XYZ file of C-alpha atoms in Angstrom:
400
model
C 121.978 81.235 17.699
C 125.362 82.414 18.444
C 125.638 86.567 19.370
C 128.862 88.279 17.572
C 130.656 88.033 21.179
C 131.697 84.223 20.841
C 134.972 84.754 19.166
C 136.943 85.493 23.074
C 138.044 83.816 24.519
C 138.285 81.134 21.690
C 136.346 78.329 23.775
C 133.093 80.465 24.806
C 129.802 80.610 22.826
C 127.006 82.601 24.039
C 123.810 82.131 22.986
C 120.200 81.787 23.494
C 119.018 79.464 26.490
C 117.297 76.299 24.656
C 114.541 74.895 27.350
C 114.272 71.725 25.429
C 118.193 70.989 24.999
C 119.580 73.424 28.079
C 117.293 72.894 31.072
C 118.532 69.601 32.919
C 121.834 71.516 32.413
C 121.212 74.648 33.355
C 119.531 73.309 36.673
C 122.833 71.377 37.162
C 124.459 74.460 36.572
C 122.844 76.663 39.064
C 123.213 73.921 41.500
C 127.339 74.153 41.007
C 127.234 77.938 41.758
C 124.916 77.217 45.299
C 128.442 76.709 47.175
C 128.830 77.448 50.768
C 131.944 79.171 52.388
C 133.234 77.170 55.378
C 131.371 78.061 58.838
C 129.174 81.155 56.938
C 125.409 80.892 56.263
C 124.047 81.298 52.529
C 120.850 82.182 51.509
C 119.911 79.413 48.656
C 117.792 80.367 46.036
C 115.499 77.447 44.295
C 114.150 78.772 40.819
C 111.414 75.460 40.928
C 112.542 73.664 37.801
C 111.817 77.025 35.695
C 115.703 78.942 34.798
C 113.699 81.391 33.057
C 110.491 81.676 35.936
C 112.406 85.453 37.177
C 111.482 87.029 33.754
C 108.720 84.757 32.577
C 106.346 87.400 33.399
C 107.418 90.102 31.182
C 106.592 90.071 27.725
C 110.148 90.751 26.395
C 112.433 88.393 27.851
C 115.602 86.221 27.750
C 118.237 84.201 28.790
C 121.436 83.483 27.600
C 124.272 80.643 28.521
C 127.711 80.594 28.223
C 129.080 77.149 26.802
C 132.458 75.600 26.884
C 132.113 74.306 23.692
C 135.757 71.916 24.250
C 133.435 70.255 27.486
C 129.775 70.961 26.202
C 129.306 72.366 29.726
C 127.173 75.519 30.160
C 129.325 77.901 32.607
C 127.513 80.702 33.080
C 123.858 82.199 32.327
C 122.154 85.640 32.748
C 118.723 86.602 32.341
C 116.899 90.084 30.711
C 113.715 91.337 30.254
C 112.665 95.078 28.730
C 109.963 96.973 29.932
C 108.206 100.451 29.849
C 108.490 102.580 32.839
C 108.223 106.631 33.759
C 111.635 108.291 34.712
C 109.981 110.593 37.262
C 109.965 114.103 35.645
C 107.594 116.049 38.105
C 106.037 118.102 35.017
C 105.462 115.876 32.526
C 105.765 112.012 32.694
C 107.905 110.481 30.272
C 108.179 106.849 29.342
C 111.579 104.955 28.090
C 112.616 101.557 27.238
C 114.063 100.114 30.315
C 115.949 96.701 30.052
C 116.954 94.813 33.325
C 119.875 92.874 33.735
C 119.790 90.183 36.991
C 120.372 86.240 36.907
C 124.609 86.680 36.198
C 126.121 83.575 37.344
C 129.417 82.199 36.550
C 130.797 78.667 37.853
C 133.111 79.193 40.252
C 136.021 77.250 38.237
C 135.554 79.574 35.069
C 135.440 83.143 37.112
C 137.441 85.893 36.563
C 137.910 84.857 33.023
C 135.946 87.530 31.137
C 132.944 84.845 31.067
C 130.491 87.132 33.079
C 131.508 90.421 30.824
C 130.678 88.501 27.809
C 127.431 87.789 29.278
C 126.296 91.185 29.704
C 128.080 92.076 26.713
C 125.583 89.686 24.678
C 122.342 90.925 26.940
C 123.204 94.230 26.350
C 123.696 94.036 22.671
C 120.022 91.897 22.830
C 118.551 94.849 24.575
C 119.653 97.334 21.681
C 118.136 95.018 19.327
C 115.088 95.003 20.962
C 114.651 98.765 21.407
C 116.134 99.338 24.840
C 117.091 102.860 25.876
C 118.740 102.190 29.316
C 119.783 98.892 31.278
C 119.939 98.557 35.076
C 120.840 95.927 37.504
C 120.808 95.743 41.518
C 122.784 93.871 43.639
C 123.941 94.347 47.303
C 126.347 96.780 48.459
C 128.549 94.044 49.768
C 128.423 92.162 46.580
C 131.689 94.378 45.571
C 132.349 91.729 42.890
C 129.697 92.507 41.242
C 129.591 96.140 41.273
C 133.298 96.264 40.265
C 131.924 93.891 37.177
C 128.879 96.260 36.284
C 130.515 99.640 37.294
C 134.144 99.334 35.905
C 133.959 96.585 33.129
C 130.700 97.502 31.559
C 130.758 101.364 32.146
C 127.023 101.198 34.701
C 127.071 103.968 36.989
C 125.592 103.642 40.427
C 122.118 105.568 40.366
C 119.580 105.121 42.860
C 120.028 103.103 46.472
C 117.373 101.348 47.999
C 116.115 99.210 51.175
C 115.180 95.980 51.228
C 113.356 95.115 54.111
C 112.272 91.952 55.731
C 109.993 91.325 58.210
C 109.389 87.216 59.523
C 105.928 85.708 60.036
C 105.551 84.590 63.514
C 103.359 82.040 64.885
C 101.050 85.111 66.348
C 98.373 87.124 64.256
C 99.430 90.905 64.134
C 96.410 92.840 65.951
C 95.487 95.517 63.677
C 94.987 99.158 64.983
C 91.655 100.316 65.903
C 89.607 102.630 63.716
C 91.729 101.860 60.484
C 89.539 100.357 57.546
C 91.480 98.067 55.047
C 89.370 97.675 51.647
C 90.039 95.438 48.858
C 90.611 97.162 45.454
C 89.651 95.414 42.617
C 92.647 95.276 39.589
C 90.910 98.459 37.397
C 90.447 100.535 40.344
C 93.551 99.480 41.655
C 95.309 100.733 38.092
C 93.503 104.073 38.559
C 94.986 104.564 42.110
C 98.277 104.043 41.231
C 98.280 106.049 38.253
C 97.300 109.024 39.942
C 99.501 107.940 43.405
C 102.909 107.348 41.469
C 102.719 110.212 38.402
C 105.985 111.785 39.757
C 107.806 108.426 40.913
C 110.759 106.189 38.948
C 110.092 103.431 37.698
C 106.724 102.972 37.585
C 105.439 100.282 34.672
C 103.423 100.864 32.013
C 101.880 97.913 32.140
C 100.391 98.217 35.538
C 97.267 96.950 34.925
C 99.003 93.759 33.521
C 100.646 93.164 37.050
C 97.417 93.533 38.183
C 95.768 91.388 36.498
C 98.871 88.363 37.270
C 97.709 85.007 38.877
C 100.384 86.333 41.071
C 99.122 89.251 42.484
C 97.367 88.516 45.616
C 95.333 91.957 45.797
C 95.521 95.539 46.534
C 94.443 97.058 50.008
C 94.054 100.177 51.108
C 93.759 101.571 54.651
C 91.249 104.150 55.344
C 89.794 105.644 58.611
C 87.143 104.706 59.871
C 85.398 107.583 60.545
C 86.046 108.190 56.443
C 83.832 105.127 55.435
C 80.288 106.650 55.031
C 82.563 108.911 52.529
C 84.021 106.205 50.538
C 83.850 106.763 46.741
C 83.785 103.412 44.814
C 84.960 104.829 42.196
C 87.731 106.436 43.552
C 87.325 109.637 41.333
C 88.739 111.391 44.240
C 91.157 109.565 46.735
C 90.714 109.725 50.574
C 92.808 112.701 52.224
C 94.448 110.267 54.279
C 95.351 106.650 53.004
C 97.911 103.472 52.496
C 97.992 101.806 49.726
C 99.854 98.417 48.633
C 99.991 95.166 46.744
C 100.682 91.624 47.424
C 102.861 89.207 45.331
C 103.241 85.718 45.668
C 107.051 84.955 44.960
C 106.629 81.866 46.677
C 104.785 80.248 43.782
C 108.172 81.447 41.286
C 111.005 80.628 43.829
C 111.859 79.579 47.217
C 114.657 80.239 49.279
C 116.658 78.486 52.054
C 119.447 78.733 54.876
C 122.115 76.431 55.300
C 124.897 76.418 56.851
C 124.199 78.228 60.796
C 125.284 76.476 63.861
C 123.502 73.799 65.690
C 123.403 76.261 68.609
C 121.370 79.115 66.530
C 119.542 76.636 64.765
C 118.331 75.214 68.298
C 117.692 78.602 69.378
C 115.256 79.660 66.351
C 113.335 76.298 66.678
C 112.790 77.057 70.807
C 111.446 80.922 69.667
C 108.930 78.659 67.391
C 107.809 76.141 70.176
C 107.344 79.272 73.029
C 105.429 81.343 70.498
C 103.269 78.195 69.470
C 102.281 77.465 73.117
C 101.846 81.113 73.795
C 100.409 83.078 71.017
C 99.370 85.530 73.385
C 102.906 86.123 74.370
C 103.587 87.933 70.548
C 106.983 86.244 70.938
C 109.453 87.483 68.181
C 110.208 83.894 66.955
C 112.327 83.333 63.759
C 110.292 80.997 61.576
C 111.900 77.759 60.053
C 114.165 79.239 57.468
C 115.873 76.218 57.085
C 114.054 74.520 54.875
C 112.913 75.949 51.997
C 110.156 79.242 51.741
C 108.645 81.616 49.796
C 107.910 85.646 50.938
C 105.199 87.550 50.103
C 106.380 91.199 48.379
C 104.475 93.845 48.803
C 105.071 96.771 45.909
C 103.105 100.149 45.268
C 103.853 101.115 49.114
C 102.325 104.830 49.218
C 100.247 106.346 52.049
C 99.709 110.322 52.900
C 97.685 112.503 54.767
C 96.763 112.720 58.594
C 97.718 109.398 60.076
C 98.921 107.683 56.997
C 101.805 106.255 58.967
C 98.886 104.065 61.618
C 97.167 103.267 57.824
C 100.817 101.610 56.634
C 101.068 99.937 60.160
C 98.285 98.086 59.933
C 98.189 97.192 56.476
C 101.687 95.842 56.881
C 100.095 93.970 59.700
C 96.936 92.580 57.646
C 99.511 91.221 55.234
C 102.019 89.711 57.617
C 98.615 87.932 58.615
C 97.739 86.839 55.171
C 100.808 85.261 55.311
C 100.592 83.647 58.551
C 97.771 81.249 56.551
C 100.208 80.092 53.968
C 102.015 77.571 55.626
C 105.334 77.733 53.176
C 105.457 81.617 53.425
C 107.791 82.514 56.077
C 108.509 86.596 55.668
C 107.021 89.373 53.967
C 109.214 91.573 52.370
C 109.574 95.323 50.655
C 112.081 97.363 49.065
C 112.128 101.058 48.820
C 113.756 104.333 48.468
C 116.064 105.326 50.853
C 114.014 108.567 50.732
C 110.914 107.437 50.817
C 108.369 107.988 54.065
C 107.189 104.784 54.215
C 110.856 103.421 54.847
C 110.402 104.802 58.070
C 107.407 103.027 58.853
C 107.580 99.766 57.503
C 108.256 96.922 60.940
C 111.516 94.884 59.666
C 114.221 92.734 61.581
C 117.302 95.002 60.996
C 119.646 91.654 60.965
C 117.311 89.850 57.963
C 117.073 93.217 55.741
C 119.648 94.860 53.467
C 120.481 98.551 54.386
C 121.729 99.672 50.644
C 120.389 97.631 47.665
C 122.195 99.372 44.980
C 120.965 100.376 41.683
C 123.498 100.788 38.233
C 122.362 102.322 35.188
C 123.572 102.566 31.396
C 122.429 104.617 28.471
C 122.108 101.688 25.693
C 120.947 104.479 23.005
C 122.568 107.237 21.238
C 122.182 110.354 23.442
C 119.127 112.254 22.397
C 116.940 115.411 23.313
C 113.641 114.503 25.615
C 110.577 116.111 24.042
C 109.422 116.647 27.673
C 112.493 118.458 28.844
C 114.273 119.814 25.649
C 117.184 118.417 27.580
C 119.401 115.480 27.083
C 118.405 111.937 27.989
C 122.006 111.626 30.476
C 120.655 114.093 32.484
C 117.971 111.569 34.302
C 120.809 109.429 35.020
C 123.538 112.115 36.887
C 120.944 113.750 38.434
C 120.144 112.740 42.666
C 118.401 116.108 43.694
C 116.049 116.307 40.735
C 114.868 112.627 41.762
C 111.724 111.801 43.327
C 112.146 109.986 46.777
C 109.225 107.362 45.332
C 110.772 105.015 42.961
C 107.933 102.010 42.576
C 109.427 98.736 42.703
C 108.055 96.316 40.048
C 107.510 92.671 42.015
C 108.440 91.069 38.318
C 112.095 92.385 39.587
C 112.524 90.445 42.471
């Protein structure tokens, strides 16, 4: 079904992605827009045979495809999903429609032709249909193509700024620090938790117990000390005065990724790190792991951790799950993204030259302006507003 957008330019229809009729496409597609600049490394990203595998998981998704309809060639595609998440007010939570907007790709021969703007022209209008309030989209602060697209095309204003950091799995187990307890939570418990962790925090899904509850979702740990375990409460009806707290999420089983195009000097160099830390696991050699063919990360989400100590608790639940991922033999890194703000950023162990310093966020206002029965005020504050924000905003791993 075509969207009221295919009239410009004359030879562009947008529509709905057709798995049946679109896929083998699509995949050749994606493939076209993989291109390497001459002597730079890429990052590659592999969606598995699955274009629509990044918002599969949500409910309320889509994609759409631009077609030349002269060549019958799909040129472009971007992907949507709408969800309902808090916007942080410290007195009162309040829930919105949130759609996000990731997945734009244009072929390189038809950019700068209004292709991509159509695109989120089409999702946008999609998201209004479906009840959507705001959109957002992230992209790196290098990616200045993008941004320019988002920010002065389609009238998104830069909101929040966030970290993405990435830490390899070596060949070496990461020793955990004495007198820390890590418990498994199970999903309802784990619900509870994070309800009462993340009340003030952006972002944070109203579905969490659905995340929870994903084949995905690899568990939820939280670090305790141990002189705190004849205290535990199972129930968790009130929470330790000092823990860390996160999730798990297999990307690996959604997409992979993979780097091409480095030297044959570095390349030699990351396999000899491999070999020394292989022989000599004692050693806790930094070694890069193989990212040269393709991997999956783990993500961990739901990153929170206060009182005495908390930052040992984060420590060595960060280790625990580098080790988890030490025993999967096609995850290579584990990997988290958080406010810029936030404590844990502080304390999270990362390679500086794998992570990305500013992960920037855009937003739009999709709806009508409109009073907030919470605030009495109207909805465009949320957006404007930096020193009113809460340093927590929780990352969904369906996002990333």
């Amino acid at each position: 079904m075509s969207t009221g957008f295919a009239q410009n330019p004359p030879w562009l229809v947008v529509r709905e992605y057709n798995e049946e009729k679109d896929k083998a496409a699509v995949e050749a597609f994606e493939n076209r827009c993989d291109f390497q600049q001459a002597g730079k490394p890429s990052l590659v990203t592999n969606l598995l045979g699955d274009p629509l595998c990044r918002v599969r998981h949500f409910p309320l998704h889509v994609m759409l495809v631009a077609e030349h309809v002269e060549k019958s060639e799909i040129v472009g595609g971007i992907r949507g999903c709408i969800k309902t998440v808090s916007k942080g007010e410290h007195q009162h939570r309040a829930y919105i429609k949130m759609a996000y907007v990731l997945g734009l790709r244009v072929s390189p021969p038809h950019r700068q032709l209004g292709v991509g703007t159509k695109l989120v022209q089409c999702l946008e209008e999609w998201c209004k249909r479906n009840g959507a309030d705001y959109a957002y989209m992230a992209t790196d602060s290098y990616n200045e193509a993008s941004l320019n697209l988002f920010t002065l095309k389609c009238d998104y204003i830069r909101f929040r700024s966030l970290t993405i950091l990435v830490q390899p799995v070596h060949a070496h187990n990461k020793p955990l620090i004495s007198g820390v307890v890590i418990k498994q939570l199970d999903p309802k418990l784990a619900s509870a938790v994070y309800c009462k962790t993340f009340g003030d925090s952006e972002f944070f899904p109203e579905d969490i117990d659905v995340i929870l509850h994903n084949k995905l979702n690899l568990g939820t740990f939280m670090a305790i000390p141990k002189s705190y375990v004849d205290h535990w409460d199972p129930e968790m009806t009130i929470l330790p005065p000092s823990f860390a707290i996160l999730s798990i999420w297999n990307t690996k089983e959604v997409f992979r990724f993979q780097v091409k195009g480095v030297s044959p000097l570095t390349y030699a160099e990351c396999a000899g790190s491999r070999v020394l830390d292989t022989l000599m696991p004692c050693l806790r050699l930094p070694s890069v792991p193989n990212f040269f063919k393709q991997f999956g990360v783990y993500f961990l989400y739901g990153l929170h951790m206060r009182g005495y100590g908390a930052s040992r608790l984060m420590k060595s639940l960060c280790a625990h799950a580098h080790n988890m991922a030490r025993n999967d033999v096609l995850c290579r890194a584990v990997v988290a993204e958080v406010g810029k703000r936030d404590p844990v950023r502080e304390v999270m162990p990362h390679w500086r030259k794998f992570s990305w310093a500013e992960d920037i966020w855009c937003i739009k206002e999709l709806a009508t302006a409109k009073q907030d029965i919470n605030t009495n005020r109207g909805s465009h504050d949320w957006i404007t507003s930096t020193s009113k924000s809460s340093p927590v905003i929780f990352v969904d791993p369906r996002d990333f």
